[in-house]
Tab-separated table of C-alpha atoms in Angstrom:
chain	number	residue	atom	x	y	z
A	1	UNK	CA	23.181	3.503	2.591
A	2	UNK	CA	26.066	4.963	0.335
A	3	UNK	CA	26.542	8.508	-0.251
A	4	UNK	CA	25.346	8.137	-3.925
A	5	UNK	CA	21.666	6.916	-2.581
A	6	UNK	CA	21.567	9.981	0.059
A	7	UNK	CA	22.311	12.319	-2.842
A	8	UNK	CA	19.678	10.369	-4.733
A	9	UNK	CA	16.686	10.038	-3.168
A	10	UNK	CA	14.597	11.401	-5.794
A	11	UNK	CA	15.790	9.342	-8.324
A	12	UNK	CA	15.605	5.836	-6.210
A	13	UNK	CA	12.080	7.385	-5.472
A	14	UNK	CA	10.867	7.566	-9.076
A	15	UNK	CA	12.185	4.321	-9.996
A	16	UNK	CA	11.128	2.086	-7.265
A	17	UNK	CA	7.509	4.098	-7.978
A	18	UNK	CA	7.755	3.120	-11.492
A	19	UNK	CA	8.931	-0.535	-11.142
A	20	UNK	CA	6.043	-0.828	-8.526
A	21	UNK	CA	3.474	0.367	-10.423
A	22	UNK	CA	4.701	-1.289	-13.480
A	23	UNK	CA	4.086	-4.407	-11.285
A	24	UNK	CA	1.043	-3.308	-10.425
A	25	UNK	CA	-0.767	-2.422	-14.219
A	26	UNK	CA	1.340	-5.530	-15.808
A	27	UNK	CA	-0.783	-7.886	-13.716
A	28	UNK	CA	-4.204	-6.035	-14.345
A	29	UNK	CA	-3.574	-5.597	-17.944
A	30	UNK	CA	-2.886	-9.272	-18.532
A	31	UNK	CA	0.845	-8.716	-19.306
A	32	UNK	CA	2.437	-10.712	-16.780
A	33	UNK	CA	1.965	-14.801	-18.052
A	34	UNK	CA	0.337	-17.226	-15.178
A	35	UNK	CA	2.500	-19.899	-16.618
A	36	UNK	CA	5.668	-18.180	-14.957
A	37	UNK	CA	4.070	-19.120	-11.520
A	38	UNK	CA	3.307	-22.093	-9.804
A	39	UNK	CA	-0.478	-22.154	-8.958
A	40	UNK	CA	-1.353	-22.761	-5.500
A	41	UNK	CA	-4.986	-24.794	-4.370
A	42	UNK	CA	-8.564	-23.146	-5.204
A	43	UNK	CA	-8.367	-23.200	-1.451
A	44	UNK	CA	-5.239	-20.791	-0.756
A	45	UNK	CA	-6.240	-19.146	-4.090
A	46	UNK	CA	-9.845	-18.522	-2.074
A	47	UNK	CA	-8.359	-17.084	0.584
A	48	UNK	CA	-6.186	-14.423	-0.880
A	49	UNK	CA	-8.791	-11.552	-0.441
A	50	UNK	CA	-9.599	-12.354	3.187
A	51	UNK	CA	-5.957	-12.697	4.038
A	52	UNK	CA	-5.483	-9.261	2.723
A	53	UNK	CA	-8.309	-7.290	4.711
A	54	UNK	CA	-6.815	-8.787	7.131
A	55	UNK	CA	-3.062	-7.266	6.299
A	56	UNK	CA	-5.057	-4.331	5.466
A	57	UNK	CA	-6.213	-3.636	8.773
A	58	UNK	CA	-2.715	-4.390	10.533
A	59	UNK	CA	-1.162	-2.075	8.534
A	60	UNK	CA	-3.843	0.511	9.155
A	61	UNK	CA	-3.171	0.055	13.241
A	62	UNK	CA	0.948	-0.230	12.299
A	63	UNK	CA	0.502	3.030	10.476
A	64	UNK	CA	-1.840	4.667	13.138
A	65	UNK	CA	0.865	3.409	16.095
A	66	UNK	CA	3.749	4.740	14.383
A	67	UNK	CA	2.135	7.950	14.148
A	68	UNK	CA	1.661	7.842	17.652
A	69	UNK	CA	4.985	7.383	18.317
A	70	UNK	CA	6.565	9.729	16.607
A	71	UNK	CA	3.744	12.478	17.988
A	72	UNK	CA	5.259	11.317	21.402
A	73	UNK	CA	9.254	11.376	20.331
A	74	UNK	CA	9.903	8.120	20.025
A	75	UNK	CA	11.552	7.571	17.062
A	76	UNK	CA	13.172	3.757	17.042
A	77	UNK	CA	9.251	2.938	17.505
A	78	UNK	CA	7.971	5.215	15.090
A	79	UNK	CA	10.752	3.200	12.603
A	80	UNK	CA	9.506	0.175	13.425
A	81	UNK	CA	5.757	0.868	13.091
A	82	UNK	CA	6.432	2.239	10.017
A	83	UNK	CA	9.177	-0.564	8.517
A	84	UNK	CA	6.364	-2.803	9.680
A	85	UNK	CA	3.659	-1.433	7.857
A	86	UNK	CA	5.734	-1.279	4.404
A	87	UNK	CA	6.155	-4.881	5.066
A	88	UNK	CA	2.672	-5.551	5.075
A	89	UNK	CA	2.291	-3.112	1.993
A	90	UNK	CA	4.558	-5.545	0.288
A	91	UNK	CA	2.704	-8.628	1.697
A	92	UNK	CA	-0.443	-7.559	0.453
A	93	UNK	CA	0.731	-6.430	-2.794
A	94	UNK	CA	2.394	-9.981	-3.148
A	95	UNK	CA	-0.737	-11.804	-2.741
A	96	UNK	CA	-3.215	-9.652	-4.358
A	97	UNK	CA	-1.121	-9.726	-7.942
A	98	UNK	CA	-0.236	-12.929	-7.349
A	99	UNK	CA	-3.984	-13.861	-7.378
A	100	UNK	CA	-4.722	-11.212	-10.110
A	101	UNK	CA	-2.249	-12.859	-12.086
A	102	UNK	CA	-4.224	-16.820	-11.606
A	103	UNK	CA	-7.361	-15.690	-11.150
A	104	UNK	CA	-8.241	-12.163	-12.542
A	105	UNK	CA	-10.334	-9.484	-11.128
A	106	UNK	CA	-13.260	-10.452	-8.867
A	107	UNK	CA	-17.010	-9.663	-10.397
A	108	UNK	CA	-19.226	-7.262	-8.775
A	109	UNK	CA	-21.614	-9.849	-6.921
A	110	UNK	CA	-24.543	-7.195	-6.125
A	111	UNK	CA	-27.197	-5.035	-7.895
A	112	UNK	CA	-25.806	-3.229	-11.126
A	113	UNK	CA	-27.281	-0.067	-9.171
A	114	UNK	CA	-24.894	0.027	-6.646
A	115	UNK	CA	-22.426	-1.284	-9.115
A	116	UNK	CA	-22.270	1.705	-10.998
A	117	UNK	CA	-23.096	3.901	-8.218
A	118	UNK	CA	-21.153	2.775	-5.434
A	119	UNK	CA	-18.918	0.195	-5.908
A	120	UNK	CA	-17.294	1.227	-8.840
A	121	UNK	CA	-16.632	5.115	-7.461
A	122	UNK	CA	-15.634	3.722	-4.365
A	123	UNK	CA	-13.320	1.419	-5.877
A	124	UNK	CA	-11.602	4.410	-8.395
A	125	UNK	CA	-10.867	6.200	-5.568
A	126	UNK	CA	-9.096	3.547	-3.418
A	127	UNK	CA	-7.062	2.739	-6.660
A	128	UNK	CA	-6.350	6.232	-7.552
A	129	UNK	CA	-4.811	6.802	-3.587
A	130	UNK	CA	-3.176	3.361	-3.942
A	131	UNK	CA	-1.880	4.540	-6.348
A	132	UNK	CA	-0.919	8.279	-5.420
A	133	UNK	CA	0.541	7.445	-2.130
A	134	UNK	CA	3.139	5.033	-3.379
A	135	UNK	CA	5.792	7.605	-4.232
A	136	UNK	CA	4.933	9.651	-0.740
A	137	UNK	CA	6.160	6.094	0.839
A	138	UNK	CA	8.893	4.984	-1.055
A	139	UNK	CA	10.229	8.664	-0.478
A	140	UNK	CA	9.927	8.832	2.964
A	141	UNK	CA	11.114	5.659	3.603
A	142	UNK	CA	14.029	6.528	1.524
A	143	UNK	CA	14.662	9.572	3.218
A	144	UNK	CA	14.840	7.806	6.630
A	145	UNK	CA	16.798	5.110	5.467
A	146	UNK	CA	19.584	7.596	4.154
A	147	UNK	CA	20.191	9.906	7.081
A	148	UNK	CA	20.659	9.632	10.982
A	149	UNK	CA	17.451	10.743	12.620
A	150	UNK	CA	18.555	13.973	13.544
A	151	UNK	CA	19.137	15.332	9.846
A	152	UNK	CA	15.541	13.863	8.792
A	153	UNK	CA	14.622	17.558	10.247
A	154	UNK	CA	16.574	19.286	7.461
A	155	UNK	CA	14.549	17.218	4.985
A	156	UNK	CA	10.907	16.885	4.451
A	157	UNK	CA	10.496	13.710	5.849
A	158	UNK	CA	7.819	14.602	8.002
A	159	UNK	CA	5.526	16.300	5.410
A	160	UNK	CA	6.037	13.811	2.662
A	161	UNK	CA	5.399	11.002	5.517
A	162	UNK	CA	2.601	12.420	6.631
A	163	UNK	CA	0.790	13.174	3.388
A	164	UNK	CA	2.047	9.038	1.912
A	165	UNK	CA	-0.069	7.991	5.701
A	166	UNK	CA	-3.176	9.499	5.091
A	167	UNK	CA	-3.267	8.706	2.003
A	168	UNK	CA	-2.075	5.217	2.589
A	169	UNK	CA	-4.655	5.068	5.446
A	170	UNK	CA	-7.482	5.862	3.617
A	171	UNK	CA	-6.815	3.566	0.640
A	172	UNK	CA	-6.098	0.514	3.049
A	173	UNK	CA	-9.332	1.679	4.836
A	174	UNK	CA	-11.305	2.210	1.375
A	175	UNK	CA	-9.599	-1.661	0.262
A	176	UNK	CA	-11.423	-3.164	3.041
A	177	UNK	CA	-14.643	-1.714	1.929
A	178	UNK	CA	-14.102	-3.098	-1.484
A	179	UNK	CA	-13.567	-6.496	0.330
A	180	UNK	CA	-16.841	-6.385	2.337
A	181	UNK	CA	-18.683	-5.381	-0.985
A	182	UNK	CA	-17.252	-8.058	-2.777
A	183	UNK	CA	-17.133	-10.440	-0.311
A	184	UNK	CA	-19.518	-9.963	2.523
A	185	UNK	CA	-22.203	-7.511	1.837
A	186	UNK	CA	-23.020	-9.012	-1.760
């Protein structure tokens, strides 16, 4: 990357954050028209939310891996674990507001009980870290994509990483309990 993004890493941070996010609340608030995309089958359209539990849980073993790789030194590994699990972020994040956008939010199925009680906690929290972690990523990733490995030490690449994967771990792990509410338990 040029000079002017490894100077800049905070700034490329906070916008891709805020262009992400602004992705994000423009397809839950309604902003973002379904007429500007083509509409796939009822069948594809179906199939969205199982599709993603199952990106979710790749990404939670590419995450996991990569940690494991750079605990034992091996950085070209830990990259790709990590590049890997940003591209299933992105695949995820495709299809869910790309569904949000045709479909809307999915109903709460079971007893208003555990509605209020448990899914709807549950599910504030996994948004809130969803949303949290997002700059912790896009920073990292930044970071690494800016400087040779061996400078990544005179940054703080490895704390910001390590805060954006357990955060990012425990909202794709939280994301598959929404989907086995929604889905499979109610």
């Amino acid at each position: 990357m040029s000079d002017w993004a490894r100077e800049n890493v905070s700034v490329l941070t906070a916008v891709a954050s805020v262009v992400a996010l602004a992705l994000v609340f423009g397809a839950v608030g309604g902003v973002i028209p379904s007429s500007l995309i083509p509409r796939a089958s009822d069948a594809v359209l179906a199939a969205i939310p199982h599709f993603n539990a199952a990106v979710s849980a790749a990404a939670i073993a590419t995450i996991l891996l990569g940690w494991r790789e750079i605990a034992r030194g091996n950085v070209q590994r830990h990259r790709n674990f990590m590049v890997t699990s940003f591209a299933l972020f992105t695949a995820f994040l495709g299809a869910y507001l790309y569904r949000l956008i045709l479909v809307g939010t999915t109903e709460f199925p079971g007893p208003e009980l555990v509605y209020s009680y448990v899914y709807l906690p549950f599910l504030a929290i996994h948004i809130l870290l969803a949303i949290v972690c997002v700059p912790f990523v896009f920073h990292a990733l930044f970071l690494a994509a800016t400087r040779p490995y061996a400078e990544l030490y005179q940054t703080r690449h490895s704390q910001v990483g390590f805060v954006g994967a357990v955060l990012w771990l425990i909202s794709f792990t939280m994301g598959i309990g929404v989907y086995l509410l929604l889905y499979h338990i109610y």
